[in-house]
Amino acid sequence: MILRIVGWTSSTSVMPAPNNIIPFYASLLDFCSSAKSLKELKQIHVRIITVGISRHDFIRAKLVSSYASCNQMLEASFIFSLTNRQSTFLYNSLIRGFSSLNLFSQSLSVFRQLLFSHKPIDRHTLPTVLKSCAGLSALQLGRQVHVAVLANGFVLDVANSNALITMYSKCGDLVSARWVFDQMPERNSVTWSAMMAAYGMHGNFGEVFRLFEQMADEGILPDGMTFTTILTACSHGGLTDNGRKYFEMMEGRFGVMPGLEHYTCMVDMLGRAGCLDEAEALIEGMEVEPDETLWGALLGACKIYGKVEVAERVAEKVYGRTLSAASLLPCRNSFCKKPQIISILLCILPWKPRIKRKIRVPAASNKLADIPPDDYTWRKYGQKPIKGSPHPRPTKCYLGTMLWQLNYTMKFSNLSSHNCISKSSTV
């Protein structure tokens, strides 16, 4: 629709009024930003240059925001550098764009530039900065940003408080996260989900369930994110019965339709518990198309419990034919349909026949060496496959020594009350 409008205005003599041309193209850029439509954005950008408004500061601000929303940070940074009036809105767009790509250091660098430019910060600035602090586990910096939240009067803003809860929990400070939660005068479903995720992250699954019941008692309806959080806690805690109960409660009690992420949590939980037949039946009854992550969760459980027959059925469902590890190996590193699934299937399905592949060893003779399948995890570069390793085959010797040293250090420092490695185990 947007391209039709742009094409119609460019192919005819009809143009917006001079005083409406800026709002017209700004609204088109807003659509591209919300829809993350890079193709349409580039075509609209060309049209903006054609009509001669590309140097307008407001249009440049919209272009920066649109390119950042489409994860095109190189273009967004370039247009930002050309803008004469670099407003807080522009800085926020760059900070949010870098953070959405998990480029947290670059995001904090832009925030530092914002502070040095003496531009005011608004309530949209600090939540993204707190996300970057959480991604880097920068607790001290996060506390300084918390002070900025208090100093600028954003403590009553729900989005800033939610970001503080997430930051403290990911940085390991559960006490501060709960303090922020208790001090909030108003909470939404995101707040409760963030606090439940914090307790689940730290293994306090009982508190996760108590918060869920308290949330329901206060009349706040849980959403899909809330159930994703609680099902993840059930999966990581091995609480299969609780997971089944909350999964049935989603649609029956609260009217929340299960999505792909909820089915993935359930399959992961059932797979960890060894209920592979139930997990497979759950996938069969799904109303949405399973993706690679969901199949990978089931195949990971097949690998743990040695369920080759289930893995064969999964391979047949995904690829439409019976497969073996021998037939999967040639397409493992090619642009195949499901490369991650192939990697897991190679570890499960029996080898018929035993396969060898040739890799080039960078030695003086430049000869080819036969590497059996069980040695795919390492390549021999001279006599040191791992930098700093004292052993030419460090897979067992060097790694085992390091694990025993770590175990001894933990016991000596009284960090663990039990041995993390049994004496009878082998590395």
Short mmCIF file of C-alpha atoms in Angstrom, two decimals:
data_model
loop_
_atom_site.label_atom_id
_atom_site.label_comp_id
_atom_site.label_asym_id
_atom_site.label_seq_id
_atom_site.Cartn_x
_atom_site.Cartn_y
_atom_site.Cartn_z
CA MET A 1 0.00 0.00 0.00
CA ILE A 2 2.79 2.44 0.91
CA LEU A 3 4.69 1.71 -2.29
CA ARG A 4 1.50 2.22 -4.27
CA ILE A 5 1.06 5.64 -2.70
CA VAL A 6 4.67 6.60 -3.40
CA GLY A 7 4.46 5.23 -6.95
CA TRP A 8 1.24 7.10 -7.58
CA THR A 9 2.69 10.43 -6.43
CA SER A 10 5.84 9.91 -8.49
CA SER A 11 4.05 8.83 -11.68
CA THR A 12 1.51 11.65 -11.64
CA SER A 13 1.67 15.36 -11.28
CA VAL A 14 -0.28 15.18 -8.04
CA MET A 15 1.93 16.06 -5.08
CA PRO A 16 1.17 16.96 -1.48
CA ALA A 17 0.89 20.63 -0.71
CA PRO A 18 4.22 22.29 0.12
CA ASN A 19 3.27 22.66 3.77
CA ASN A 20 2.25 18.96 3.93
CA ILE A 21 5.13 17.32 2.10
CA ILE A 22 7.25 16.92 5.25
CA PRO A 23 4.44 15.32 7.32
CA PHE A 24 3.52 13.13 4.33
CA TYR A 25 6.94 11.53 4.00
CA ALA A 26 7.41 11.46 7.76
CA SER A 27 4.27 9.32 8.06
CA LEU A 28 5.61 6.98 5.37
CA LEU A 29 8.87 6.63 7.29
CA ASP A 30 6.94 5.93 10.48
CA PHE A 31 5.17 3.07 8.71
CA CYS A 32 8.47 1.60 7.53
CA SER A 33 9.85 1.92 11.05
CA SER A 34 6.92 0.11 12.67
CA ALA A 35 6.75 -2.58 9.96
CA LYS A 36 10.56 -2.94 9.72
CA SER A 37 10.26 -2.82 5.94
CA LEU A 38 13.76 -2.16 4.66
CA LYS A 39 12.89 -2.46 0.97
CA GLU A 40 10.13 0.13 1.19
CA LEU A 41 12.32 2.34 3.37
CA LYS A 42 15.07 2.50 0.75
CA GLN A 43 12.61 3.34 -2.01
CA ILE A 44 11.03 6.09 0.08
CA HIS A 45 14.51 7.40 0.89
CA VAL A 46 15.24 7.66 -2.84
CA ARG A 47 11.99 9.55 -3.33
CA ILE A 48 12.89 11.91 -0.46
CA ILE A 49 16.19 12.72 -2.16
CA THR A 50 14.38 13.27 -5.46
CA VAL A 51 11.94 15.82 -4.05
CA GLY A 52 14.81 17.64 -2.31
CA ILE A 53 13.89 17.33 1.37
CA SER A 54 16.64 14.93 2.45
CA ARG A 55 18.52 17.70 4.31
CA HIS A 56 15.59 18.65 6.49
CA ASP A 57 16.46 17.90 10.13
CA PHE A 58 13.07 16.39 10.91
CA ILE A 59 13.27 14.06 7.89
CA ARG A 60 16.81 13.08 8.84
CA ALA A 61 15.64 12.28 12.35
CA LYS A 62 12.92 10.05 10.93
CA LEU A 63 15.44 8.37 8.61
CA VAL A 64 17.77 7.62 11.52
CA SER A 65 14.91 6.14 13.51
CA SER A 66 13.65 4.09 10.55
CA TYR A 67 17.04 2.66 9.63
CA ALA A 68 17.73 1.85 13.28
CA SER A 69 14.38 0.06 13.54
CA CYS A 70 15.37 -2.02 10.49
CA ASN A 71 18.71 -2.89 12.16
CA GLN A 72 20.70 -0.94 9.58
CA MET A 73 22.99 0.80 12.03
CA LEU A 74 25.66 1.77 9.49
CA GLU A 75 23.17 3.86 7.51
CA ALA A 76 21.59 5.22 10.69
CA SER A 77 24.97 6.31 12.09
CA PHE A 78 25.94 7.95 8.80
CA ILE A 79 22.74 10.00 8.58
CA PHE A 80 23.11 10.85 12.28
CA SER A 81 26.57 12.29 11.62
CA LEU A 82 25.13 14.52 8.87
CA THR A 83 22.36 15.93 11.05
CA ASN A 84 22.94 19.46 12.32
CA ARG A 85 20.58 19.25 15.29
CA GLN A 86 21.24 15.97 17.05
CA SER A 87 18.29 15.79 19.40
CA THR A 88 17.62 13.37 22.22
CA PHE A 89 15.25 11.52 19.90
CA LEU A 90 18.14 10.81 17.52
CA TYR A 91 20.38 9.57 20.32
CA ASN A 92 17.58 7.36 21.63
CA SER A 93 17.12 5.84 18.17
CA LEU A 94 20.80 4.92 17.93
CA ILE A 95 20.94 3.60 21.49
CA ARG A 96 17.86 1.45 20.89
CA GLY A 97 19.14 0.22 17.52
CA PHE A 98 22.52 -0.91 18.83
CA SER A 99 20.92 -2.53 21.87
CA SER A 100 18.41 -4.47 19.75
CA LEU A 101 21.37 -6.03 17.90
CA ASN A 102 23.05 -6.90 21.23
CA LEU A 103 25.80 -4.36 20.49
CA PHE A 104 25.70 -3.17 24.07
CA SER A 105 29.11 -1.49 24.13
CA GLN A 106 28.22 0.65 21.12
CA SER A 107 24.88 1.47 22.71
CA LEU A 108 26.56 2.71 25.89
CA SER A 109 29.08 4.64 23.80
CA VAL A 110 26.24 6.58 22.15
CA PHE A 111 24.74 7.21 25.59
CA ARG A 112 28.08 8.62 26.71
CA GLN A 113 28.06 10.95 23.71
CA LEU A 114 24.57 12.06 24.71
CA LEU A 115 25.80 12.97 28.18
CA PHE A 116 28.83 14.84 26.82
CA SER A 117 26.62 16.81 24.42
CA HIS A 118 24.62 18.11 27.42
CA LYS A 119 21.36 17.06 25.81
CA PRO A 120 18.54 16.24 28.23
CA ILE A 121 17.49 12.64 28.65
CA ASP A 122 13.86 11.59 28.61
CA ARG A 123 11.93 8.62 29.93
CA HIS A 124 12.67 6.63 26.75
CA THR A 125 16.46 6.87 27.12
CA LEU A 126 17.29 4.97 30.28
CA PRO A 127 15.33 1.70 29.79
CA THR A 128 17.44 0.89 26.74
CA VAL A 129 20.61 1.90 28.58
CA LEU A 130 19.65 -0.42 31.43
CA LYS A 131 19.15 -3.23 28.92
CA SER A 132 22.71 -2.67 27.69
CA CYS A 133 24.01 -2.72 31.27
CA ALA A 134 22.20 -6.02 31.83
CA GLY A 135 23.64 -7.46 28.63
CA LEU A 136 27.16 -6.62 29.80
CA SER A 137 26.48 -7.60 33.45
CA ALA A 138 27.71 -4.11 34.37
CA LEU A 139 26.16 -3.88 37.84
CA GLN A 140 28.04 -0.77 38.98
CA LEU A 141 27.13 1.12 35.82
CA GLY A 142 23.55 -0.05 36.20
CA ARG A 143 23.44 1.37 39.71
CA GLN A 144 24.67 4.71 38.39
CA VAL A 145 21.89 4.67 35.79
CA HIS A 146 19.47 3.88 38.64
CA VAL A 147 20.62 7.10 40.29
CA ALA A 148 19.91 8.92 37.02
CA VAL A 149 16.40 7.43 37.03
CA LEU A 150 15.82 8.80 40.52
CA ALA A 151 17.41 12.18 39.78
CA ASN A 152 15.32 12.77 36.66
CA GLY A 153 12.05 11.76 38.30
CA PHE A 154 11.46 8.63 36.22
CA VAL A 155 11.04 6.34 39.22
CA LEU A 156 7.26 6.38 38.80
CA ASP A 157 7.53 5.38 35.14
CA VAL A 158 6.65 1.69 34.78
CA ALA A 159 9.00 1.08 31.83
CA ASN A 160 12.01 2.41 33.73
CA SER A 161 11.18 0.36 36.83
CA ASN A 162 10.70 -2.77 34.74
CA ALA A 163 14.09 -2.21 33.14
CA LEU A 164 15.65 -1.81 36.59
CA ILE A 165 14.19 -5.14 37.73
CA THR A 166 15.55 -6.90 34.66
CA MET A 167 18.96 -5.24 34.98
CA TYR A 168 19.42 -6.15 38.64
CA SER A 169 18.25 -9.74 38.13
CA LYS A 170 20.56 -10.35 35.16
CA CYS A 171 23.45 -8.83 37.09
CA GLY A 172 22.81 -11.21 40.02
CA ASP A 173 21.41 -8.68 42.51
CA LEU A 174 18.05 -10.28 43.29
CA VAL A 175 17.60 -8.26 46.50
CA SER A 176 17.73 -4.93 44.65
CA ALA A 177 15.39 -6.26 41.97
CA ARG A 178 12.82 -7.20 44.60
CA TRP A 179 13.28 -3.81 46.33
CA VAL A 180 12.46 -1.99 43.08
CA PHE A 181 9.45 -4.27 42.60
CA ASP A 182 8.11 -3.60 46.10
CA GLN A 183 8.55 0.17 45.73
CA MET A 184 6.53 0.41 42.52
CA PRO A 185 3.12 2.06 43.07
CA GLU A 186 1.81 0.65 39.79
CA ARG A 187 2.62 -2.68 38.17
CA ASN A 188 1.61 -4.20 34.86
CA SER A 189 1.94 -7.72 33.48
CA VAL A 190 5.46 -6.95 32.24
CA THR A 191 6.47 -6.03 35.80
CA TRP A 192 5.21 -9.31 37.22
CA SER A 193 6.79 -11.28 34.39
CA ALA A 194 10.14 -9.57 34.94
CA MET A 195 10.09 -10.36 38.66
CA MET A 196 9.06 -13.97 38.05
CA ALA A 197 11.84 -14.31 35.48
CA ALA A 198 14.29 -12.95 38.06
CA TYR A 199 13.35 -15.62 40.61
CA GLY A 200 13.36 -18.32 37.95
CA MET A 201 16.81 -17.22 36.81
CA HIS A 202 18.08 -17.69 40.37
CA GLY A 203 16.37 -21.04 40.90
CA ASN A 204 13.69 -19.88 43.36
CA PHE A 205 10.82 -21.57 41.55
CA GLY A 206 8.47 -21.57 44.53
CA GLU A 207 8.52 -17.77 44.59
CA VAL A 208 7.71 -17.77 40.87
CA PHE A 209 4.47 -19.64 41.52
CA ARG A 210 3.61 -17.46 44.52
CA LEU A 211 4.04 -14.32 42.45
CA PHE A 212 1.82 -15.76 39.75
CA GLU A 213 -0.98 -16.45 42.22
CA GLN A 214 -0.53 -13.01 43.80
CA MET A 215 -0.72 -11.44 40.35
CA ALA A 216 -3.99 -13.24 39.62
CA ASP A 217 -5.40 -12.27 43.03
CA GLU A 218 -4.72 -8.59 42.32
CA GLY A 219 -6.76 -8.81 39.13
CA ILE A 220 -3.90 -8.46 36.64
CA LEU A 221 -4.41 -10.87 33.76
CA PRO A 222 -1.27 -12.73 32.67
CA ASP A 223 -0.32 -12.56 29.01
CA GLY A 224 1.74 -14.76 26.73
CA MET A 225 5.01 -13.40 28.11
CA THR A 226 3.96 -14.30 31.65
CA PHE A 227 3.22 -17.89 30.70
CA THR A 228 6.48 -18.14 28.78
CA THR A 229 8.29 -17.10 31.94
CA ILE A 230 6.49 -19.57 34.19
CA LEU A 231 6.78 -22.48 31.73
CA THR A 232 10.50 -21.77 31.39
CA ALA A 233 10.80 -21.94 35.18
CA CYS A 234 8.95 -25.27 35.20
CA SER A 235 11.27 -26.59 32.49
CA HIS A 236 14.49 -25.54 34.22
CA GLY A 237 13.26 -26.73 37.60
CA GLY A 238 12.10 -30.13 36.37
CA LEU A 239 8.56 -29.39 37.59
CA THR A 240 6.69 -31.33 34.93
CA ASP A 241 3.35 -31.56 36.74
CA ASN A 242 3.32 -27.82 37.40
CA GLY A 243 4.15 -27.15 33.78
CA ARG A 244 1.25 -29.27 32.58
CA LYS A 245 -1.08 -27.47 34.99
CA TYR A 246 -0.09 -23.97 33.88
CA PHE A 247 -0.15 -24.94 30.21
CA GLU A 248 -3.75 -26.15 30.57
CA MET A 249 -4.56 -23.03 32.60
CA MET A 250 -3.48 -20.72 29.77
CA GLU A 251 -6.47 -21.21 27.52
CA GLY A 252 -8.91 -22.74 29.99
CA ARG A 253 -8.74 -20.10 32.73
CA PHE A 254 -7.21 -17.00 31.16
CA GLY A 255 -8.06 -17.40 27.47
CA VAL A 256 -4.45 -17.07 26.28
CA MET A 257 -3.83 -19.07 23.12
CA PRO A 258 -0.55 -21.02 23.26
CA GLY A 259 2.06 -19.77 20.85
CA LEU A 260 5.16 -21.33 19.40
CA GLU A 261 7.29 -20.22 22.35
CA HIS A 262 4.93 -21.94 24.81
CA TYR A 263 5.02 -25.20 22.88
CA THR A 264 8.81 -24.97 22.77
CA CYS A 265 8.94 -24.60 26.56
CA MET A 266 6.62 -27.58 26.99
CA VAL A 267 8.61 -29.80 24.62
CA ASP A 268 11.83 -28.81 26.36
CA MET A 269 10.29 -29.57 29.77
CA LEU A 270 8.89 -32.94 28.69
CA GLY A 271 12.15 -33.80 26.96
CA ARG A 272 14.17 -33.09 30.10
CA ALA A 273 11.81 -35.37 32.04
CA GLY A 274 12.15 -38.17 29.48
CA CYS A 275 8.51 -37.95 28.32
CA LEU A 276 9.46 -38.00 24.64
CA ASP A 277 6.29 -39.71 23.45
CA GLU A 278 4.17 -37.05 25.15
CA ALA A 279 6.34 -34.30 23.66
CA GLU A 280 5.99 -35.80 20.19
CA ALA A 281 2.22 -36.08 20.62
CA LEU A 282 2.10 -32.44 21.74
CA ILE A 283 3.87 -31.37 18.56
CA GLU A 284 1.44 -33.43 16.48
CA GLY A 285 -1.51 -31.56 18.02
CA MET A 286 -0.07 -28.08 17.56
CA GLU A 287 -2.08 -25.49 15.67
CA VAL A 288 1.07 -23.62 14.62
CA GLU A 289 3.92 -24.78 12.43
CA PRO A 290 6.89 -26.08 14.50
CA ASP A 291 10.17 -24.32 13.89
CA GLU A 292 13.79 -25.36 14.13
CA THR A 293 14.08 -24.48 17.82
CA LEU A 294 11.19 -26.74 18.75
CA TRP A 295 12.52 -29.70 16.76
CA GLY A 296 15.95 -29.06 18.26
CA ALA A 297 14.52 -29.27 21.79
CA LEU A 298 12.98 -32.67 21.03
CA LEU A 299 16.12 -33.94 19.31
CA GLY A 300 18.27 -32.80 22.22
CA ALA A 301 16.19 -34.99 24.52
CA CYS A 302 16.50 -37.87 22.03
CA LYS A 303 20.26 -37.52 22.23
CA ILE A 304 20.24 -37.61 26.05
CA TYR A 305 17.93 -40.62 26.35
CA GLY A 306 19.15 -42.45 23.25
CA LYS A 307 15.77 -42.43 21.49
CA VAL A 308 16.97 -43.18 17.97
CA GLU A 309 13.51 -44.19 16.75
CA VAL A 310 12.04 -40.82 17.75
CA ALA A 311 14.91 -39.01 16.01
CA GLU A 312 14.26 -41.04 12.86
CA ARG A 313 10.58 -40.08 12.93
CA VAL A 314 11.52 -36.41 13.39
CA ALA A 315 13.90 -36.60 10.44
CA GLU A 316 11.19 -38.18 8.32
CA LYS A 317 8.69 -35.46 9.31
CA VAL A 318 11.11 -32.62 8.64
CA TYR A 319 12.61 -33.90 5.39
CA GLY A 320 9.78 -36.12 4.18
CA ARG A 321 11.93 -39.22 3.84
CA THR A 322 13.86 -41.73 5.94
CA LEU A 323 17.37 -40.47 6.67
CA SER A 324 20.53 -41.83 8.21
CA ALA A 325 23.62 -40.10 9.50
CA ALA A 326 25.47 -41.16 6.35
CA SER A 327 22.97 -39.34 4.15
CA LEU A 328 22.97 -36.26 6.37
CA LEU A 329 26.75 -35.74 6.49
CA PRO A 330 27.23 -34.35 2.95
CA CYS A 331 24.69 -31.56 3.52
CA ARG A 332 25.77 -30.69 7.05
CA ASN A 333 27.71 -27.58 6.05
CA SER A 334 25.68 -26.69 2.96
CA PHE A 335 22.69 -24.40 2.63
CA CYS A 336 20.23 -27.14 3.53
CA LYS A 337 16.74 -26.90 4.91
CA LYS A 338 17.50 -27.34 8.62
CA PRO A 339 21.27 -27.16 9.34
CA GLN A 340 20.89 -27.11 13.13
CA ILE A 341 18.65 -30.17 13.06
CA ILE A 342 21.17 -31.99 10.87
CA SER A 343 23.95 -31.32 13.40
CA ILE A 344 21.89 -32.92 16.18
CA LEU A 345 20.75 -35.84 14.05
CA LEU A 346 24.36 -36.64 13.22
CA CYS A 347 24.96 -37.24 16.94
CA ILE A 348 21.93 -39.54 17.32
CA LEU A 349 21.40 -41.64 14.22
CA PRO A 350 23.61 -44.72 13.75
CA TRP A 351 26.55 -44.51 11.37
CA LYS A 352 26.01 -46.74 8.32
CA PRO A 353 28.71 -47.06 7.09
CA ARG A 354 31.59 -45.50 9.07
CA ILE A 355 32.49 -42.33 7.22
CA LYS A 356 35.78 -40.55 6.92
CA ARG A 357 36.38 -37.16 5.44
CA LYS A 358 39.60 -35.55 4.35
CA ILE A 359 40.79 -32.25 5.74
CA ARG A 360 43.98 -30.47 4.89
CA VAL A 361 46.54 -30.28 7.66
CA PRO A 362 48.59 -27.07 7.39
CA ALA A 363 51.95 -28.84 7.61
CA ALA A 364 55.06 -28.60 5.49
CA SER A 365 54.17 -31.72 3.50
CA ASN A 366 50.65 -30.44 2.70
CA LYS A 367 49.35 -34.01 2.80
CA LEU A 368 45.77 -34.99 3.44
CA ALA A 369 44.86 -36.76 6.66
CA ASP A 370 41.90 -39.04 7.27
CA ILE A 371 39.90 -37.80 10.23
CA PRO A 372 37.25 -40.20 11.59
CA PRO A 373 33.83 -38.84 12.62
CA ASP A 374 34.57 -38.94 16.35
CA ASP A 375 37.39 -36.44 15.80
CA TYR A 376 35.28 -33.78 14.06
CA THR A 377 35.45 -31.59 17.16
CA TRP A 378 39.13 -30.74 16.75
CA ARG A 379 41.63 -30.02 14.01
CA LYS A 380 45.31 -30.68 14.32
CA TYR A 381 47.36 -27.56 13.64
CA GLY A 382 50.94 -28.69 14.11
CA GLN A 383 51.05 -30.07 17.65
CA LYS A 384 48.90 -27.44 19.41
CA PRO A 385 45.24 -27.61 18.47
CA ILE A 386 44.29 -25.32 21.39
CA LYS A 387 46.28 -22.21 22.20
CA GLY A 388 48.10 -22.56 25.49
CA SER A 389 47.57 -26.32 25.66
CA PRO A 390 50.59 -28.35 26.85
CA HIS A 391 49.27 -31.50 25.20
CA PRO A 392 48.82 -32.26 21.47
CA ARG A 393 45.48 -34.00 22.18
CA PRO A 394 44.04 -31.85 24.99
CA THR A 395 40.44 -33.06 24.68
CA LYS A 396 40.76 -35.36 27.71
CA CYS A 397 44.12 -34.64 29.31
CA TYR A 398 44.24 -30.84 29.38
CA LEU A 399 40.52 -30.27 29.93
CA GLY A 400 40.41 -32.90 32.66
CA THR A 401 43.33 -31.28 34.48
CA MET A 402 41.64 -27.89 34.37
CA LEU A 403 38.36 -29.32 35.71
CA TRP A 404 40.11 -31.04 38.61
CA GLN A 405 41.94 -27.80 39.44
CA LEU A 406 38.64 -25.94 39.41
CA ASN A 407 37.05 -28.55 41.68
CA TYR A 408 39.96 -28.33 44.14
CA THR A 409 39.78 -24.53 44.17
CA MET A 410 36.04 -24.60 44.88
CA LYS A 411 36.47 -26.99 47.80
CA PHE A 412 39.43 -25.05 49.18
CA SER A 413 37.51 -21.78 48.99
CA ASN A 414 34.46 -23.42 50.59
CA LEU A 415 32.35 -22.30 47.63
CA SER A 416 30.64 -25.65 47.24
CA SER A 417 29.59 -28.19 49.83
CA HIS A 418 29.87 -31.09 47.41
CA ASN A 419 32.26 -32.23 44.72
CA CYS A 420 31.32 -31.03 41.28
CA ILE A 421 33.18 -33.95 39.74
CA SER A 422 32.89 -37.45 41.08
CA LYS A 423 36.10 -39.39 41.53
CA SER A 424 34.60 -42.24 39.58
CA SER A 425 33.75 -40.05 36.58
CA THR A 426 35.95 -39.71 33.57
CA VAL A 427 36.44 -36.66 31.43
#
